[in-house]
PDB file of C-alpha atoms and ligand atoms in Angstrom:
ATOM      1  CA  MET A 272       0.000   0.000   0.000  1.00 86.00           C
ATOM      2  CA  ALA A 273       2.724   2.448   1.028  1.00 93.00           C
ATOM      3  CA  LEU A 274       4.777   1.309  -1.974  1.00 93.00           C
ATOM      4  CA  PHE A 275       1.818   1.946  -4.251  1.00 94.00           C
ATOM      5  CA  LEU A 276       1.492   5.506  -2.919  1.00 95.00           C
ATOM      6  CA  ALA A 277       5.260   5.989  -3.243  1.00 96.00           C
ATOM      7  CA  ASP A 278       4.991   4.951  -6.915  1.00 95.00           C
ATOM      8  CA  CYS A 279       2.058   7.341  -7.453  1.00 95.00           C
ATOM      9  CA  LEU A 280       4.116  10.164  -5.932  1.00 96.00           C
ATOM     10  CA  GLN A 281       7.080   9.350  -8.118  1.00 96.00           C
ATOM     11  CA  GLU A 282       4.894   9.494 -11.199  1.00 96.00           C
ATOM     12  CA  ASP A 283       3.117  12.659 -10.084  1.00 97.00           C
ATOM     13  CA  PRO A 284       4.968  14.531  -7.309  1.00 97.00           C
ATOM     14  CA  GLY A 285       2.095  17.042  -7.103  1.00 98.00           C
ATOM     15  CA  LEU A 286      -0.414  14.343  -6.145  1.00 98.00           C
ATOM     16  CA  VAL A 287      -3.518  15.388  -4.182  1.00 98.00           C
ATOM     17  CA  LEU A 288      -4.212  12.730  -1.568  1.00 98.00           C
ATOM     18  CA  GLY A 289      -7.238  12.070   0.592  1.00 98.00           C
ATOM     19  CA  LEU A 290      -6.115  10.523   3.886  1.00 98.00           C
ATOM     20  CA  PRO A 291      -7.813   8.550   6.659  1.00 98.00           C
ATOM     21  CA  THR A 292      -7.260   8.261  10.387  1.00 98.00           C
ATOM     22  CA  GLY A 293      -7.998   5.336  12.702  1.00 96.00           C
ATOM     23  CA  ARG A 294      -6.347   2.067  13.591  1.00 96.00           C
ATOM     24  CA  THR A 295      -6.250   0.648  10.058  1.00 97.00           C
ATOM     25  CA  PRO A 296      -3.934   3.127   8.290  1.00 98.00           C
ATOM     26  CA  VAL A 297      -1.308   3.232  11.073  1.00 98.00           C
ATOM     27  CA  PRO A 298       0.915   0.530   9.460  1.00 98.00           C
ATOM     28  CA  MET A 299       0.637   2.336   6.106  1.00 98.00           C
ATOM     29  CA  TYR A 300       1.821   5.601   7.672  1.00 98.00           C
ATOM     30  CA  ARG A 301       4.639   3.763   9.456  1.00 98.00           C
ATOM     31  CA  ALA A 302       5.757   2.282   6.132  1.00 98.00           C
ATOM     32  CA  LEU A 303       5.556   5.667   4.376  1.00 98.00           C
ATOM     33  CA  VAL A 304       7.732   7.240   7.078  1.00 98.00           C
ATOM     34  CA  ARG A 305      10.240   4.400   6.657  1.00 98.00           C
ATOM     35  CA  LEU A 306      10.286   4.838   2.870  1.00 98.00           C
ATOM     36  CA  HIS A 307      10.769   8.561   3.323  1.00 98.00           C
ATOM     37  CA  ARG A 308      13.722   8.009   5.664  1.00 98.00           C
ATOM     38  CA  GLN A 309      15.227   5.709   3.039  1.00 97.00           C
ATOM     39  CA  GLY A 310      14.865   8.477   0.469  1.00 96.00           C
ATOM     40  CA  ARG A 311      12.301   6.471  -1.490  1.00 96.00           C
ATOM     41  CA  VAL A 312       9.331   8.809  -1.229  1.00 97.00           C
ATOM     42  CA  ASP A 313       9.219  12.570  -1.595  1.00 97.00           C
ATOM     43  CA  PHE A 314       6.181  14.490  -0.368  1.00 98.00           C
ATOM     44  CA  SER A 315       7.558  17.966  -0.979  1.00 98.00           C
ATOM     45  CA  ARG A 316       5.083  18.841  -3.724  1.00 98.00           C
ATOM     46  CA  ALA A 317       2.132  16.735  -2.568  1.00 98.00           C
ATOM     47  CA  THR A 318      -1.109  18.039  -1.083  1.00 98.00           C
ATOM     48  CA  THR A 319      -3.208  16.170   1.476  1.00 98.00           C
ATOM     49  CA  PHE A 320      -6.810  16.467   2.596  1.00 98.00           C
ATOM     50  CA  ASN A 321      -7.951  14.416   5.547  1.00 98.00           C
ATOM     51  CA  LEU A 322     -11.379  12.867   5.390  1.00 98.00           C
ATOM     52  CA  ASP A 323     -12.768  14.246   8.596  1.00 98.00           C
ATOM     53  CA  GLU A 324     -12.297  15.936  11.952  1.00 98.00           C
ATOM     54  CA  PHE A 325     -14.187  16.170  15.233  1.00 98.00           C
ATOM     55  CA  VAL A 326     -16.147  19.336  15.906  1.00 98.00           C
ATOM     56  CA  GLY A 327     -15.638  21.277  19.095  1.00 95.00           C
ATOM     57  CA  LEU A 328     -12.182  20.208  20.251  1.00 96.00           C
ATOM     58  CA  PRO A 329      -9.613  22.952  20.762  1.00 94.00           C
ATOM     59  CA  ALA A 330      -6.847  22.799  18.136  1.00 90.00           C
ATOM     60  CA  GLU A 331      -4.272  21.643  20.711  1.00 92.00           C
ATOM     61  CA  HIS A 332      -6.377  18.689  21.943  1.00 96.00           C
ATOM     62  CA  PRO A 333      -4.480  15.384  21.439  1.00 95.00           C
ATOM     63  CA  GLY A 334      -7.688  13.652  20.313  1.00 96.00           C
ATOM     64  CA  THR A 335      -8.043  15.696  17.113  1.00 98.00           C
ATOM     65  CA  TYR A 336      -7.382  14.010  13.799  1.00 98.00           C
ATOM     66  CA  ARG A 337      -4.918  16.808  13.048  1.00 98.00           C
ATOM     67  CA  ALA A 338      -2.932  15.628  16.096  1.00 98.00           C
ATOM     68  CA  PHE A 339      -3.200  12.008  14.903  1.00 98.00           C
ATOM     69  CA  MET A 340      -1.810  12.977  11.503  1.00 98.00           C
ATOM     70  CA  GLU A 341       1.026  14.965  13.060  1.00 98.00           C
ATOM     71  CA  ARG A 342       1.963  11.962  15.216  1.00 97.00           C
ATOM     72  CA  HIS A 343       1.755   9.334  12.508  1.00 98.00           C
ATOM     73  CA  LEU A 344       2.835  11.152   9.339  1.00 98.00           C
ATOM     74  CA  PHE A 345       3.140  14.921   9.089  1.00 98.00           C
ATOM     75  CA  ALA A 346       5.919  15.356  11.675  1.00 98.00           C
ATOM     76  CA  HIS A 347       8.055  12.668  10.033  1.00 98.00           C
ATOM     77  CA  VAL A 348       7.964  13.423   6.292  1.00 98.00           C
ATOM     78  CA  ASN A 349       8.672  16.425   4.085  1.00 98.00           C
ATOM     79  CA  LEU A 350       5.090  17.487   3.413  1.00 98.00           C
ATOM     80  CA  ASN A 351       4.705  21.245   3.186  1.00 98.00           C
ATOM     81  CA  PRO A 352       2.572  22.044   6.285  1.00 98.00           C
ATOM     82  CA  ALA A 353       0.653  24.619   4.248  1.00 98.00           C
ATOM     83  CA  ARG A 354      -0.498  21.824   1.946  1.00 98.00           C
ATOM     84  CA  THR A 355      -1.714  19.437   4.679  1.00 98.00           C
ATOM     85  CA  HIS A 356      -5.398  20.005   5.211  1.00 98.00           C
ATOM     86  CA  VAL A 357      -7.672  18.752   7.956  1.00 98.00           C
ATOM     87  CA  PRO A 358     -11.076  20.386   8.516  1.00 98.00           C
ATOM     88  CA  HIS A 359     -10.946  22.946  11.327  1.00 98.00           C
ATOM     89  CA  GLY A 360     -13.127  21.347  13.960  1.00 97.00           C
ATOM     90  CA  ASP A 361     -12.861  24.433  16.145  1.00 97.00           C
ATOM     91  CA  ALA A 362     -14.315  26.780  13.492  1.00 97.00           C
ATOM     92  CA  ALA A 363     -17.080  29.085  14.736  1.00 96.00           C
ATOM     93  CA  SER A 364     -19.355  27.768  11.992  1.00 97.00           C
ATOM     94  CA  PRO A 365     -18.820  24.101  11.059  1.00 97.00           C
ATOM     95  CA  ARG A 366     -21.138  24.633   8.099  1.00 96.00           C
ATOM     96  CA  ALA A 367     -18.992  27.450   6.718  1.00 98.00           C
ATOM     97  CA  GLU A 368     -15.855  25.421   7.434  1.00 98.00           C
ATOM     98  CA  ALA A 369     -17.296  22.462   5.497  1.00 98.00           C
ATOM     99  CA  ALA A 370     -18.004  24.722   2.515  1.00 98.00           C
ATOM    100  CA  ARG A 371     -14.497  26.202   2.722  1.00 98.00           C
ATOM    101  CA  TYR A 372     -12.975  22.706   2.825  1.00 98.00           C
ATOM    102  CA  GLU A 373     -14.969  21.522  -0.177  1.00 98.00           C
ATOM    103  CA  ALA A 374     -13.913  24.635  -2.115  1.00 98.00           C
ATOM    104  CA  MET A 375     -10.255  24.020  -1.231  1.00 98.00           C
ATOM    105  CA  ILE A 376     -10.444  20.462  -2.557  1.00 98.00           C
ATOM    106  CA  ALA A 377     -12.018  21.766  -5.769  1.00 98.00           C
ATOM    107  CA  ALA A 378      -9.352  24.484  -6.060  1.00 98.00           C
ATOM    108  CA  ALA A 379      -6.659  21.791  -5.739  1.00 98.00           C
ATOM    109  CA  GLY A 380      -8.240  20.044  -8.737  1.00 98.00           C
ATOM    110  CA  GLY A 381     -10.015  17.352  -6.694  1.00 98.00           C
ATOM    111  CA  LEU A 382      -8.480  14.275  -5.122  1.00 98.00           C
ATOM    112  CA  ASP A 383      -6.183  12.112  -7.226  1.00 98.00           C
ATOM    113  CA  VAL A 384      -6.155   9.234  -4.748  1.00 98.00           C
ATOM    114  CA  ALA A 385      -8.507   8.918  -1.786  1.00 98.00           C
ATOM    115  CA  VAL A 386      -7.321   6.390   0.778  1.00 98.00           C
ATOM    116  CA  ILE A 387     -10.198   5.511   3.071  1.00 98.00           C
ATOM    117  CA  GLY A 388     -11.124   3.125   5.854  1.00 98.00           C
ATOM    118  CA  ILE A 389     -14.499   1.569   6.600  1.00 98.00           C
ATOM    119  CA  GLY A 390     -16.311   1.846   9.904  1.00 97.00           C
ATOM    120  CA  GLY A 391     -17.851  -1.221  11.486  1.00 96.00           C
ATOM    121  CA  ASN A 392     -21.216   0.223  10.431  1.00 96.00           C
ATOM    122  CA  GLY A 393     -20.074   0.853   6.847  1.00 98.00           C
ATOM    123  CA  HIS A 394     -19.294   4.541   7.186  1.00 97.00           C
ATOM    124  CA  ILE A 395     -16.716   6.159   4.922  1.00 98.00           C
ATOM    125  CA  GLY A 396     -15.202   9.342   6.214  1.00 98.00           C
ATOM    126  CA  PHE A 397     -17.756  10.052   8.918  1.00 97.00           C
ATOM    127  CA  ASN A 398     -20.721   9.539   6.609  1.00 98.00           C
ATOM    128  CA  GLU A 399     -22.879   7.380   8.835  1.00 97.00           C
ATOM    129  CA  PRO A 400     -25.584   5.022   7.501  1.00 97.00           C
ATOM    130  CA  ALA A 401     -28.729   7.035   6.669  1.00 97.00           C
ATOM    131  CA  ALA A 402     -31.674   7.208   4.283  1.00 98.00           C
ATOM    132  CA  SER A 403     -29.783   9.828   2.305  1.00 97.00           C
ATOM    133  CA  LEU A 404     -26.313  11.326   2.455  1.00 97.00           C
ATOM    134  CA  PRO A 405     -24.927  14.750   1.628  1.00 95.00           C
ATOM    135  CA  ALA A 406     -22.754  14.745  -1.478  1.00 97.00           C
ATOM    136  CA  GLY A 407     -20.378  17.449  -0.313  1.00 98.00           C
ATOM    137  CA  THR A 408     -18.327  18.097   2.811  1.00 98.00           C
ATOM    138  CA  ASN A 409     -20.703  18.642   5.697  1.00 97.00           C
ATOM    139  CA  GLY A 410     -21.265  18.740   9.420  1.00 97.00           C
ATOM    140  CA  VAL A 411     -22.334  15.258  10.574  1.00 97.00           C
ATOM    141  CA  THR A 412     -23.642  13.639  13.751  1.00 97.00           C
ATOM    142  CA  LEU A 413     -21.724  10.590  14.879  1.00 97.00           C
ATOM    143  CA  ARG A 414     -23.329   7.283  15.788  1.00 95.00           C
ATOM    144  CA  ARG A 415     -22.584   5.856  19.190  1.00 96.00           C
ATOM    145  CA  ALA A 416     -20.611   2.972  17.634  1.00 94.00           C
ATOM    146  CA  SER A 417     -18.363   5.400  15.787  1.00 95.00           C
ATOM    147  CA  ARG A 418     -17.787   7.409  18.956  1.00 97.00           C
ATOM    148  CA  ALA A 419     -17.033   4.205  20.876  1.00 96.00           C
ATOM    149  CA  ALA A 420     -14.468   3.188  18.231  1.00 94.00           C
ATOM    150  CA  ASN A 421     -12.663   6.476  18.949  1.00 95.00           C
ATOM    151  CA  ALA A 422     -12.848   6.388  22.748  1.00 96.00           C
ATOM    152  CA  ALA A 423      -9.242   5.215  23.167  1.00 94.00           C
ATOM    153  CA  ALA A 424      -7.999   8.668  22.130  1.00 94.00           C
ATOM    154  CA  PHE A 425     -10.178  10.162  24.887  1.00 96.00           C
ATOM    155  CA  GLY A 426      -8.915   8.128  27.815  1.00 95.00           C
ATOM    156  CA  GLY A 427     -11.364   5.340  26.993  1.00 96.00           C
ATOM    157  CA  GLN A 428     -14.255   7.587  28.014  1.00 97.00           C
ATOM    158  CA  LEU A 429     -17.118   7.576  25.545  1.00 97.00           C
ATOM    159  CA  ALA A 430     -18.633  10.685  27.134  1.00 97.00           C
ATOM    160  CA  ARG A 431     -15.590  12.683  26.104  1.00 97.00           C
ATOM    161  CA  VAL A 432     -15.786  11.754  22.415  1.00 97.00           C
ATOM    162  CA  PRO A 433     -17.399  14.572  20.420  1.00 98.00           C
ATOM    163  CA  HIS A 434     -20.866  14.010  18.980  1.00 98.00           C
ATOM    164  CA  ARG A 435     -20.269  16.000  15.808  1.00 98.00           C
ATOM    165  CA  ALA A 436     -17.675  16.017  13.053  1.00 98.00           C
ATOM    166  CA  ILE A 437     -16.967  17.594   9.700  1.00 98.00           C
ATOM    167  CA  SER A 438     -16.618  14.977   6.986  1.00 98.00           C
ATOM    168  CA  MET A 439     -15.918  14.949   3.299  1.00 98.00           C
ATOM    169  CA  GLY A 440     -19.163  13.986   1.584  1.00 98.00           C
ATOM    170  CA  VAL A 441     -19.657  10.751  -0.300  1.00 98.00           C
ATOM    171  CA  GLY A 442     -19.643  12.749  -3.533  1.00 98.00           C
ATOM    172  CA  THR A 443     -16.304  14.321  -2.623  1.00 98.00           C
ATOM    173  CA  ILE A 444     -14.847  10.866  -1.993  1.00 98.00           C
ATOM    174  CA  LEU A 445     -16.416   9.296  -5.088  1.00 98.00           C
ATOM    175  CA  SER A 446     -15.086  12.164  -7.232  1.00 98.00           C
ATOM    176  CA  ALA A 447     -11.519  11.073  -6.468  1.00 98.00           C
ATOM    177  CA  ARG A 448      -9.827   9.657  -9.542  1.00 98.00           C
ATOM    178  CA  HIS A 449      -8.801   6.570  -7.565  1.00 97.00           C
ATOM    179  CA  VAL A 450     -10.236   5.279  -4.311  1.00 98.00           C
ATOM    180  CA  LEU A 451      -8.387   2.774  -2.143  1.00 98.00           C
ATOM    181  CA  LEU A 452     -10.349   1.205   0.692  1.00 98.00           C
ATOM    182  CA  LEU A 453      -8.306  -0.404   3.452  1.00 98.00           C
ATOM    183  CA  ALA A 454      -9.754  -2.865   5.923  1.00 98.00           C
ATOM    184  CA  THR A 455      -8.055  -5.255   8.304  1.00 98.00           C
ATOM    185  CA  GLY A 456      -9.130  -7.604  11.046  1.00 98.00           C
ATOM    186  CA  ALA A 457     -11.958 -10.069  11.566  1.00 97.00           C
ATOM    187  CA  ASP A 458     -14.238  -7.392  13.026  1.00 97.00           C
ATOM    188  CA  LYS A 459     -14.479  -5.831   9.534  1.00 98.00           C
ATOM    189  CA  ALA A 460     -15.288  -9.082   7.679  1.00 98.00           C
ATOM    190  CA  ASP A 461     -19.097  -8.723   7.823  1.00 98.00           C
ATOM    191  CA  ILE A 462     -19.236  -5.091   6.775  1.00 98.00           C
ATOM    192  CA  VAL A 463     -16.665  -5.611   4.003  1.00 98.00           C
ATOM    193  CA  ALA A 464     -18.803  -8.414   2.553  1.00 98.00           C
ATOM    194  CA  LYS A 465     -21.931  -6.237   2.771  1.00 98.00           C
ATOM    195  CA  ALA A 466     -20.207  -3.246   1.185  1.00 98.00           C
ATOM    196  CA  LEU A 467     -18.675  -5.201  -1.686  1.00 97.00           C
ATOM    197  CA  ARG A 468     -21.291  -7.853  -2.368  1.00 96.00           C
ATOM    198  CA  GLY A 469     -24.500  -6.337  -1.058  1.00 97.00           C
ATOM    199  CA  PRO A 470     -26.813  -3.787  -2.667  1.00 98.00           C
ATOM    200  CA  VAL A 471     -25.639  -0.215  -3.215  1.00 98.00           C
ATOM    201  CA  THR A 472     -27.324   1.745  -0.459  1.00 98.00           C
ATOM    202  CA  THR A 473     -26.696   4.785   1.696  1.00 98.00           C
ATOM    203  CA  ARG A 474     -27.489   2.434   4.619  1.00 98.00           C
ATOM    204  CA  VAL A 475     -24.023   1.009   3.934  1.00 98.00           C
ATOM    205  CA  PRO A 476     -22.128   4.091   2.748  1.00 98.00           C
ATOM    206  CA  ALA A 477     -19.093   2.053   1.621  1.00 98.00           C
ATOM    207  CA  SER A 478     -21.324   0.156  -0.830  1.00 98.00           C
ATOM    208  CA  LEU A 479     -21.387   3.345  -2.938  1.00 98.00           C
ATOM    209  CA  LEU A 480     -17.816   2.478  -3.919  1.00 98.00           C
ATOM    210  CA  GLN A 481     -19.280  -0.216  -6.157  1.00 98.00           C
ATOM    211  CA  LEU A 482     -20.229   2.690  -8.444  1.00 97.00           C
ATOM    212  CA  HIS A 483     -16.667   3.961  -8.739  1.00 98.00           C
ATOM    213  CA  PRO A 484     -14.791   2.970 -11.905  1.00 97.00           C
ATOM    214  CA  ARG A 485     -11.380   2.942 -10.242  1.00 97.00           C
ATOM    215  CA  ALA A 486     -11.860   1.765  -6.688  1.00 98.00           C
ATOM    216  CA  ALA A 487      -9.581  -0.874  -5.195  1.00 97.00           C
ATOM    217  CA  VAL A 488     -10.013  -2.676  -1.922  1.00 97.00           C
ATOM    218  CA  ILE A 489      -7.029  -3.809   0.108  1.00 97.00           C
ATOM    219  CA  LEU A 490      -7.852  -6.381   2.752  1.00 97.00           C
ATOM    220  CA  ASP A 491      -5.982  -8.707   5.014  1.00 97.00           C
ATOM    221  CA  ARG A 492      -7.094 -12.315   5.158  1.00 96.00           C
ATOM    222  CA  ALA A 493      -9.268 -11.779   8.246  1.00 97.00           C
ATOM    223  CA  ALA A 494     -11.218  -8.874   6.746  1.00 98.00           C
ATOM    224  CA  ALA A 495     -11.713 -10.816   3.488  1.00 98.00           C
ATOM    225  CA  LYS A 496     -13.024 -13.913   5.272  1.00 97.00           C
ATOM    226  CA  LYS A 497     -16.723 -13.437   4.465  1.00 96.00           C
ATOM    227  CA  LEU A 498     -16.249 -12.715   0.770  1.00 94.00           C
ATOM    228  CA  THR A 499     -17.443 -15.673  -1.231  1.00 77.00           C
ATOM    229  CA  SER A 500     -16.322 -16.028  -4.803  1.00 62.00           C
ATOM    230  CA  ARG A 501     -18.941 -15.601  -7.502  1.00 56.00           C
TER     231      ARG A 501
HETATM  232  P1  LIG B 243     -10.547   2.077  12.048  1.00 63.41           P
HETATM  233  O1  LIG B 243     -11.586   3.154  11.508  1.00 63.41           O
HETATM  234  O2  LIG B 243      -9.423   2.041  11.056  1.00 63.41           O
HETATM  235  O3  LIG B 243     -10.096   2.623  13.366  1.00 63.41           O
HETATM  236  O4  LIG B 243     -11.269   0.775  12.137  1.00 63.41           O
HETATM  237  C1  LIG B 243     -12.031   3.046  10.203  1.00 63.41           C
HETATM  238  C2  LIG B 243     -13.157   4.042   9.989  1.00 63.41           C
HETATM  239  O5  LIG B 243     -13.928   4.279  10.918  1.00 63.41           O
HETATM  240  O6  LIG B 243     -13.259   4.562   8.880  1.00 63.41           O
END
């Protein structure tokens, strides 16, 4: 995965990347940092847009996704800080911030490669299962399960995990020229099977990837366990 991104960056040093947070991408970031230290990947001209950010945390809070990205990638590679973007969760108006973020992605020419994870409930970014989903970057309300999955960064206390976030919309993600979905571990096997083999529905936001002409899914054996061949 990291090698694939390194190749993409070699081919197009000005790549615009969509980036995820969470448990799943940590090994990918570790590998990218290693490749960078070996002089095998250069981020100096790349631009990044993270998928989402909690609303309401002060910028210096260690639980923000900006802080996660600093810890796992930004502090260790030669990305230009001015070209690393994470929604500002502390903005006075999350709605205005979402619009600003969407406009910045458009101004950068859209995403070349969106790397995304999948929530246990099928969410992509923080687009939770619903009867309908906003296409563009938006303020969203988090499901309890999604908040629980993030509790570790808040001292294990669910009550401390924010209830709101700003997330790229499903249209923003699906407009990326390439989408790479990462999933690992047995706890993702059911939702991966639903997303890839089930009907396309906003009740399983990741199923919308079936509509994308250049989406790839990278799974470990455990996450692929429920996929039957057809
Ligand atoms: P995880 O999160 O990598 O921590 O499982 C994935 C997601 O919620 O998108």
